[in-house]
Amino acid sequence: MDTTTAPRTLVDSRGSSCPGPITDLALAYRRSKVGDVIELWATDPGVRPDVQAWAAKTGNEIVSMEDRDGKIVVVLRIAKR
Amino acid sequence: MAKRVVIVGGGSGGTILANDLDPHTYEVTVVSASASHMFQPALLYVAMRGAPAAIARDERGLLPSRVRFIQDAVAEVDLTAQTVMTAGGERLPYDEVVLATGILTDPGQIPGLAEVNAAIGDYHSTAAQAQKLWRQLDAFRGGTIALGQASPVCKCPPSPLEGVLLAEELIRRRGLRDKTRIVYFTPYPRAYPAKPMDEIVAPILAARGIEVMPFFDLDRIDPATRTLYSIEGDQIACDLPIVVPPFIGADIAYRPAEVLDASRLVVTDRQSLRVKGVEHAFAIGDGTNLPTSKAGVGAHLEAKTVAAALAGRPAVFEGRTNCPFDMGHGFGTFVVGSYTAPVVKSPPTRWKHFMKMAFARLYWLELRGWLDPVIDVYFRMTAPKPAP
Ligand SMILES: Cc1cc2nc3c(=O)[nH]c(=O)nc-3n(C[C@H](O)[C@H](O)[C@H](O)COP(=O)(O)OP(=O)(O)OC[C@H]3O[C@@H](n4cnc5c(N)ncnc54)[C@H](O)[C@@H]3O)c2cc1C
């Protein structure tokens, strides 16, 4: 499925540093199905390496990761559950 | 006429708030499901040390006499009609409502966990469950212990690590360390989710021979073989699974229903602590969806923020956390951060451990507001610095 038409879950983790954005991502993953797209917003820069490690471990795909309007926006596609 | 404030939940947050509101300005009612108030951090020591389980007091005695206390579960909160309905059928109209209902363990979310939880116990729900866990640990004679949190949302983020460190200390003191493998599993990328603190914790875990299994998001447990399986596809077979269950918000029906998220947490504005999308409603403590640690310190500061807002003073919650962290063998630290100040490295010392234990003894005074001057100074002195 194309990431522009797939149902997209927005996970807003801005301001979260402890336990951190990965909490919200892991929760969204738990509720997701293969094909879902998760858009994660965060302000903690630690999110970059963490999401990369998470995607490598879980076998999910990082569609994009960029800085936009003072936040880090990560788009992920769930490929494995 | 005095404004009617209804506080739902008589735990840390609700009790601190009820003690802070001026009785001449407000007619305060606290409705709580339980007549007793448990000091939850003590559950760790009941479970890991066999400490006495008498860790609760009568909630009525912790409230000023002019506060009305109703012991009953709240069944429904109608935020548009401004009424609270109790399970016993009492209807309480309000001018302002404060939701302080905490979170509950919910082992049923994970296949097999309800059975394991009923057999082994835990240290995040009741004193009876913590005593059950102590009996399991006390009877343990060697094998594999797997301890970890089932879901990323957890009451008191350091508490799973505190559990594994205290369990390891017990096993070592009993001369069972050579016969015991201890595995710490976590859904996070590392043992402590915030990296700077992990730089402190990881070497301690390594030195004590505790194996860490990161990215282990518990999917199911086979109660017969005591094998834990993760969503990521890993597994741990063990003799004693000590699992911090997933949590869920209180069982209350809200109108509008959209004020709750998927974990039944109240969607709350980060700064003002007002419930999103409605008027005359605030939420504090563990039961909110605020992106901070679920800890008594947050409940305390949030209660003070709402008290200030109700009194018409400027009131902004800055997301301050200050979680005590017992690392075993008499060492401890505090995990400090805020919305704008990421958690920093805070090495363990004996003094910080002493502070944690001293704070615990003063909890009942803290609830009444009697320690406010000391606590205010402490928070100012230890305020984290915002990221540049
Ligand atoms: C093992 C452990 C260790 C901890 N260690 C620490 C620590 O060292 N430092 C720290 O700061 N925090 C610690 N905490 C966390 C701390 O106990 C909580 O964060 C704090 O109690 C949250 O306060 P609260 O008011 O939000 O919720 P709670 O104190 O849990 O109170 C919720 C209240 O709501 C009531 N309620 C629930 N449902 C309903 C309903 N339907 N109707 C009416 N009332 C209802 C309950 O009866 C209860 O009285 C620890 C917790 C645990 C379990």
XYZ file of C-alpha atoms and ligand atoms in Angstrom:
522
model
C 0.000 0.000 0.000
C 1.100 3.544 -0.763
C 1.952 5.662 2.302
C -0.170 8.557 1.081
C -3.412 6.563 1.037
C -2.790 4.127 3.930
C -4.521 4.932 7.225
C -2.130 7.128 9.154
C -1.833 7.219 12.932
C -0.434 10.452 14.285
C 1.657 10.001 17.422
C 2.475 13.331 19.053
C 5.420 12.875 21.429
C 6.537 16.488 21.534
C 7.842 17.509 24.947
C 8.392 13.933 26.043
C 11.928 13.156 27.181
C 11.404 10.626 29.970
C 10.492 7.854 29.334
C 10.520 9.403 25.854
C 9.014 9.297 22.369
C 9.816 5.620 21.920
C 7.098 4.922 24.553
C 4.434 6.320 22.282
C 5.869 4.595 19.233
C 5.962 1.214 20.981
C 2.343 1.681 22.095
C 1.249 2.595 18.568
C 3.139 -0.456 17.231
C 1.252 -2.700 19.656
C -2.048 -1.424 18.225
C -0.977 -1.468 14.572
C -1.487 -3.869 11.666
C 0.780 -4.624 8.720
C 0.417 -1.832 6.162
C -0.381 0.894 8.720
C 1.538 4.146 8.586
C 2.614 5.852 11.797
C 3.649 9.513 11.841
C 5.645 10.331 14.950
C 6.290 13.901 16.124
C 9.029 14.478 18.667
C 11.258 17.197 20.023
C 13.798 14.964 21.815
C 16.749 14.522 19.391
C 17.343 11.072 20.903
C 14.398 9.935 18.811
C 16.562 9.705 15.643
C 18.941 6.893 16.691
C 16.188 5.224 18.732
C 13.754 5.015 15.827
C 16.520 3.710 13.571
C 17.419 0.991 16.069
C 13.747 0.215 16.600
C 13.050 -0.127 12.866
C 16.114 -2.351 12.398
C 15.051 -4.592 15.287
C 11.380 -4.863 14.417
C 11.817 -5.053 10.645
C 9.657 -1.999 10.012
C 10.381 0.698 7.471
C 11.308 4.350 7.989
C 9.648 6.149 5.085
C 11.049 9.557 6.036
C 12.639 11.430 8.911
C 12.884 15.215 8.762
C 12.961 18.407 10.800
C 9.824 20.418 10.216
C 8.538 23.511 12.103
C 10.707 22.908 15.154
C 9.901 19.234 15.484
C 11.231 15.941 14.185
C 8.713 14.161 11.979
C 9.199 10.451 11.366
C 6.965 8.472 9.029
C 7.055 4.702 9.497
C 5.376 1.876 7.635
C 4.529 -1.256 9.599
C 5.860 -4.161 7.553
C 6.081 -6.759 10.318
C 3.957 -7.628 13.328
C -21.888 31.105 47.356
C -18.807 28.875 47.609
C -17.826 27.198 44.345
C -18.373 23.448 44.283
C -15.183 21.554 43.445
C -15.464 17.800 42.993
C -12.194 15.862 43.077
C -12.494 12.364 41.626
C -9.871 10.072 43.208
C -8.352 10.224 46.678
C -4.790 9.179 45.865
C -1.666 11.338 45.976
C -2.872 14.050 43.577
C -6.473 14.312 44.807
C -5.467 14.384 48.480
C -2.761 17.035 47.997
C -5.208 19.218 46.076
C -8.023 18.829 48.638
C -5.614 19.949 51.361
C -4.548 23.009 49.383
C -7.918 24.532 48.442
C -9.193 27.366 50.609
C -12.278 26.042 52.434
C -13.813 29.528 52.540
C -13.803 29.839 48.771
C -14.614 26.258 47.825
C -16.993 23.571 48.883
C -14.742 20.580 48.255
C -15.916 16.993 47.771
C -13.499 14.107 47.293
C -15.023 10.933 45.810
C -12.779 7.908 45.900
C -13.284 4.240 45.145
C -11.289 3.262 48.199
C -11.621 4.286 51.861
C -7.927 3.689 52.369
C -4.925 5.413 50.875
C -1.915 3.263 50.057
C 1.662 4.545 49.959
C 2.421 2.804 46.660
C 6.238 3.093 46.576
C 6.355 0.787 49.618
C 5.020 -2.079 47.485
C 8.552 -2.457 46.120
C 9.888 -3.253 49.590
C 6.957 -5.506 50.491
C 7.681 -7.567 47.369
C 11.488 -7.494 47.350
C 12.314 -7.366 51.062
C 9.312 -8.856 52.818
C 8.684 -5.475 54.489
C 5.454 -5.103 56.495
C 2.383 -4.734 54.298
C 0.703 -2.140 56.540
C 1.314 0.702 54.093
C -2.127 2.321 53.974
C -4.019 4.892 56.005
C -7.624 5.947 56.219
C -8.247 8.574 53.506
C -10.766 10.502 55.628
C -8.048 11.206 58.174
C -5.795 12.689 55.490
C -8.376 15.316 54.477
C -9.303 18.561 56.232
C -12.521 18.163 58.233
C -14.394 20.640 56.018
C -13.840 18.511 52.938
C -16.693 16.114 52.232
C -15.429 12.594 51.572
C -17.526 10.056 49.716
C -16.270 6.514 49.472
C -17.745 5.246 46.229
C -16.504 4.545 42.723
C -17.423 7.169 40.174
C -19.268 5.568 37.277
C -19.824 8.542 35.003
C -18.603 12.092 34.541
C -20.711 14.289 32.314
C -18.403 17.146 31.394
C -21.070 19.001 29.445
C -23.806 18.836 32.104
C -21.118 19.302 34.833
C -22.139 16.351 36.977
C -20.387 13.363 38.526
C -22.392 10.165 39.083
C -21.246 7.580 41.604
C -21.791 3.843 41.235
C -24.053 4.065 44.297
C -26.298 6.513 42.429
C -25.296 9.832 44.004
C -25.372 12.787 41.598
C -22.844 15.528 42.282
C -23.161 18.769 40.306
C -19.968 20.829 40.185
C -18.580 24.216 39.213
C -15.114 22.704 38.684
C -14.090 19.049 38.508
C -10.597 17.610 38.941
C -9.937 14.087 37.644
C -7.261 12.376 39.735
C -8.117 8.736 39.250
C -4.662 7.230 38.655
C -4.084 4.070 36.633
C -4.735 0.392 37.304
C -2.830 -2.731 36.359
C -4.583 -4.673 33.606
C -2.869 -8.056 33.120
C -5.748 -9.272 30.920
C -4.341 -7.256 27.995
C -1.630 -9.868 27.450
C -2.537 -13.512 26.759
C -1.363 -15.706 29.631
C -0.442 -12.826 31.911
C -3.604 -12.872 34.042
C -2.838 -16.470 35.050
C 0.847 -15.774 35.708
C 0.021 -12.582 37.602
C -2.493 -14.420 39.806
C 0.123 -17.074 40.627
C 3.244 -14.909 41.053
C 1.908 -11.525 42.170
C 3.302 -8.090 41.296
C 4.413 -4.894 43.015
C 2.253 -2.345 41.185
C -1.275 -3.159 42.393
C -2.098 -4.287 45.934
C -0.262 -5.169 49.149
C -1.619 -8.732 48.863
C -0.113 -9.103 45.389
C 3.219 -7.735 46.625
C 3.210 -10.214 49.532
C 2.501 -13.025 47.097
C 5.544 -12.007 45.056
C 7.658 -11.901 48.218
C 6.635 -15.484 49.036
C 7.746 -16.548 45.547
C 11.115 -14.834 45.886
C 11.584 -16.075 49.433
C 11.028 -19.658 48.294
C 13.265 -19.305 45.217
C 16.311 -21.588 45.310
C 17.903 -20.968 41.894
C 17.011 -20.954 38.197
C 16.074 -18.093 35.879
C 14.288 -14.934 36.977
C 12.915 -12.734 34.182
C 11.737 -9.309 35.282
C 10.442 -6.485 33.156
C 7.539 -4.292 32.143
C 4.906 -5.666 29.816
C 4.029 -2.372 28.197
C 5.890 0.900 27.653
C 3.532 2.869 29.905
C 4.496 2.193 33.496
C 3.791 3.741 36.875
C 7.113 5.117 38.150
C 9.519 4.531 35.197
C 12.500 3.467 37.348
C 10.425 0.883 39.251
C 11.028 -2.124 36.933
C 14.796 -1.567 37.217
C 14.528 -1.007 40.961
C 12.769 -4.364 41.133
C 15.467 -6.247 39.255
C 18.298 -4.580 41.200
C 16.686 -5.312 44.573
C 15.868 -8.886 43.530
C 19.495 -9.390 42.492
C 20.716 -8.039 45.833
C 18.423 -10.457 47.663
C 19.570 -13.437 45.590
C 23.223 -12.492 46.152
C 22.768 -12.053 49.912
C 21.168 -15.475 50.062
C 24.156 -17.083 48.350
C 22.066 -18.090 45.325
C 23.723 -15.814 42.773
C 25.794 -18.615 41.134
C 22.679 -20.682 40.663
C 20.564 -17.859 39.247
C 20.319 -16.246 35.844
C 18.620 -12.850 35.955
C 17.182 -11.347 32.777
C 15.769 -7.824 32.526
C 13.463 -7.334 29.558
C 12.137 -4.005 28.311
C 10.252 -2.668 25.277
C 12.795 0.179 25.113
C 16.039 0.291 23.101
C 18.038 -0.013 26.366
C 17.531 -0.700 30.062
C 16.692 2.877 31.045
C 14.683 4.609 28.301
C 16.386 8.029 28.677
C 19.906 7.551 27.316
C 21.870 9.680 29.819
C 20.449 7.655 32.711
C 21.108 4.432 30.851
C 24.787 5.372 30.796
C 24.621 5.154 34.604
C 22.415 2.082 34.800
C 23.902 -0.177 32.091
C 27.343 -0.595 33.777
C 25.662 -1.337 37.122
C 23.503 -4.033 35.542
C 26.566 -5.484 33.811
C 28.587 -5.464 37.036
C 25.810 -7.349 38.821
C 25.513 -9.894 36.025
C 21.977 -8.920 35.004
C 21.322 -9.647 31.318
C 19.354 -7.012 29.420
C 16.920 -7.896 26.621
C 15.981 -4.591 24.898
C 13.127 -4.228 22.404
C 11.236 -6.974 24.180
C 7.599 -5.919 23.942
C 5.683 -8.680 25.688
C 3.180 -10.309 23.318
C 2.131 -13.390 25.335
C 3.213 -15.771 28.085
C 2.765 -19.501 28.196
C 1.829 -20.087 31.839
C 2.608 -23.823 31.599
C 6.227 -23.434 30.488
C 6.692 -19.904 31.851
C 8.004 -18.756 28.493
C 7.669 -15.102 27.517
C 7.300 -14.163 23.833
C 7.824 -10.669 22.404
C 6.084 -8.930 19.486
C 9.582 -8.595 17.994
C 9.915 -12.398 17.882
C 12.222 -13.143 20.837
C 11.523 -15.453 23.767
C 12.691 -16.028 27.348
C 12.084 -19.267 29.235
C 12.248 -18.775 32.996
C 11.303 -20.199 36.386
C 10.086 -16.979 37.940
C 8.450 -14.416 35.605
C 8.075 -11.094 37.450
C 6.060 -8.973 35.062
C 4.960 -5.388 35.638
C 1.499 -5.596 34.050
C 0.197 -3.111 31.466
C -1.782 -0.209 32.888
C -5.134 1.338 32.022
C -7.062 4.405 33.186
C -9.988 4.212 35.637
C -13.226 2.568 34.565
C -15.318 5.721 34.205
C -17.673 6.641 31.348
C -17.077 10.191 30.132
C -19.265 12.515 28.167
C -17.885 13.483 25.672
C -16.084 10.142 25.266
C -13.306 11.836 23.253
C -11.641 13.083 26.441
C -10.126 9.591 26.822
C -7.327 8.118 24.708
C -6.941 4.429 23.788
C -5.415 3.609 27.223
C -8.363 5.375 28.949
C -6.081 8.268 29.945
C -7.619 11.736 30.103
C -6.425 13.960 27.255
C -4.995 16.918 29.146
C -3.381 20.206 28.152
C 0.311 20.001 29.033
C 0.613 23.438 30.581
C -2.802 24.392 31.957
C -3.802 20.823 32.946
C -7.300 21.513 31.644
C -9.107 18.582 30.067
C -8.914 19.147 26.299
C -12.042 20.384 24.635
C -14.206 21.047 27.709
C -14.544 23.763 30.314
C -14.379 23.657 34.122
C -12.394 20.406 34.173
C -8.792 19.632 35.100
C -6.860 16.364 35.237
C -3.790 15.510 37.311
C -1.552 12.558 38.125
C -1.085 9.168 36.539
C -4.536 9.199 34.904
C -3.591 11.928 32.407
C -1.936 11.504 29.007
C 0.784 14.073 29.858
C 4.161 13.153 28.338
C 5.855 12.936 31.744
C 6.712 10.121 34.130
C 3.803 8.655 36.038
C 5.054 9.426 39.538
C 3.912 10.950 42.793
C 6.116 13.973 42.208
C 4.174 14.840 39.059
C 0.875 14.338 40.885
C 2.148 16.694 43.619
C 3.222 19.504 41.267
C 0.128 19.112 39.104
C -2.129 19.348 42.186
C -0.342 22.571 43.166
C -0.740 23.933 39.619
C -4.495 23.283 39.640
C -4.808 24.771 43.141
C -3.139 27.938 41.836
C -5.355 28.027 38.725
C -8.510 27.670 40.833
C -7.294 30.460 43.121
C -6.828 32.687 40.082
C -3.025 32.708 40.295
C -0.813 32.116 37.253
C -0.474 28.379 36.842
C 1.654 26.520 34.341
C 2.897 22.947 34.711
C 6.408 22.618 33.353
C 6.535 18.831 33.184
C 8.991 18.533 36.056
C 9.850 14.990 37.126
C 11.986 13.850 40.032
C 11.749 10.072 40.239
C 13.634 8.384 43.089
C 15.582 5.331 41.934
C 16.793 2.684 44.410
C 19.747 0.882 42.825
C 20.227 -1.674 45.581
C 23.131 -2.147 47.983
C 22.243 1.168 49.668
C 22.724 3.378 46.592
C 20.131 5.554 44.923
C 19.571 8.500 42.613
C 16.844 10.750 41.207
C 15.792 10.992 37.570
C 15.190 14.690 36.930
C 13.795 16.354 33.812
C 11.002 18.565 32.465
C 9.242 19.340 29.176
C 12.187 21.497 28.125
C 15.042 19.897 30.068
C 15.891 16.365 28.968
C 16.922 13.872 31.630
C 20.609 14.167 32.511
C 23.134 11.746 33.993
C 22.690 11.517 37.745
C 25.092 9.079 39.424
C 23.922 7.057 42.443
C 25.107 7.918 45.943
C 24.342 6.728 49.470
C 23.080 10.228 50.331
C 20.476 10.170 47.532
C 19.354 6.743 48.718
C 18.950 8.160 52.207
C 16.912 11.076 50.762
C 14.590 8.655 48.964
C 13.972 6.706 52.172
C 13.525 9.930 54.194
C 10.973 11.321 51.722
C 9.038 8.081 52.001
C 8.675 8.531 55.767
C 7.348 12.035 55.254
C 4.717 11.102 52.640
C 1.728 11.479 54.975
C 2.868 14.985 55.954
C 3.463 15.876 52.297
C -0.167 15.057 51.486
C -1.389 17.530 54.115
C 0.780 20.308 52.682
C 2.883 20.499 55.866
C 6.153 20.080 53.985
C 5.418 22.624 51.254
C 8.129 25.122 52.242
C 10.820 22.411 52.288
C 9.585 20.808 49.074
C 9.427 24.179 47.279
C 13.051 24.870 48.184
C 14.068 21.349 47.126
C 12.396 21.720 43.711
C 14.004 25.117 43.165
C 17.457 23.861 44.139
C 17.223 20.798 41.913
C 15.472 22.470 38.944
C 16.778 20.968 35.688
C 18.344 23.277 33.110
C 16.488 23.564 29.801
C 18.272 22.234 26.725
C 20.186 25.024 24.945
C 6.161 0.184 43.072
C 5.908 1.645 42.927
C 6.905 2.538 43.274
C 6.707 3.893 43.165
N 7.701 4.730 43.554
C 7.520 6.052 43.488
C 8.498 6.937 43.987
O 9.532 6.505 44.518
N 8.288 8.267 43.853
C 7.163 8.769 43.283
O 7.025 9.987 43.175
N 6.184 7.954 42.832
C 6.339 6.610 42.928
N 5.337 5.774 42.509
C 4.183 6.324 41.778
C 3.122 6.977 42.637
O 2.665 6.102 43.624
C 1.973 7.402 41.740
O 2.482 8.073 40.622
C 0.994 8.325 42.443
O 0.352 7.635 43.466
C -0.019 8.894 41.455
O -0.970 9.660 42.111
P -2.439 9.797 41.527
O -3.171 10.691 42.463
O -2.388 10.154 40.106
O -3.052 8.317 41.552
P -3.237 7.326 42.778
O -2.432 7.753 43.940
O -3.053 5.968 42.251
O -4.759 7.544 43.192
C -5.846 7.266 42.364
C -7.100 7.289 43.213
O -8.248 7.221 42.377
C -9.181 6.333 42.952
N -10.039 5.822 41.891
C -9.717 4.994 40.871
N -10.810 4.750 40.116
C -11.818 5.451 40.658
C -13.197 5.596 40.335
N -13.773 4.978 39.279
N -13.959 6.374 41.133
C -13.403 7.022 42.201
N -12.109 6.903 42.544
C -11.337 6.130 41.787
C -8.335 5.281 43.622
O -9.059 4.604 44.620
C -7.222 6.129 44.198
O -7.568 6.622 45.453
C 5.483 4.390 42.655
C 4.461 3.509 42.310
C 4.655 2.143 42.459
C 3.545 1.199 42.114
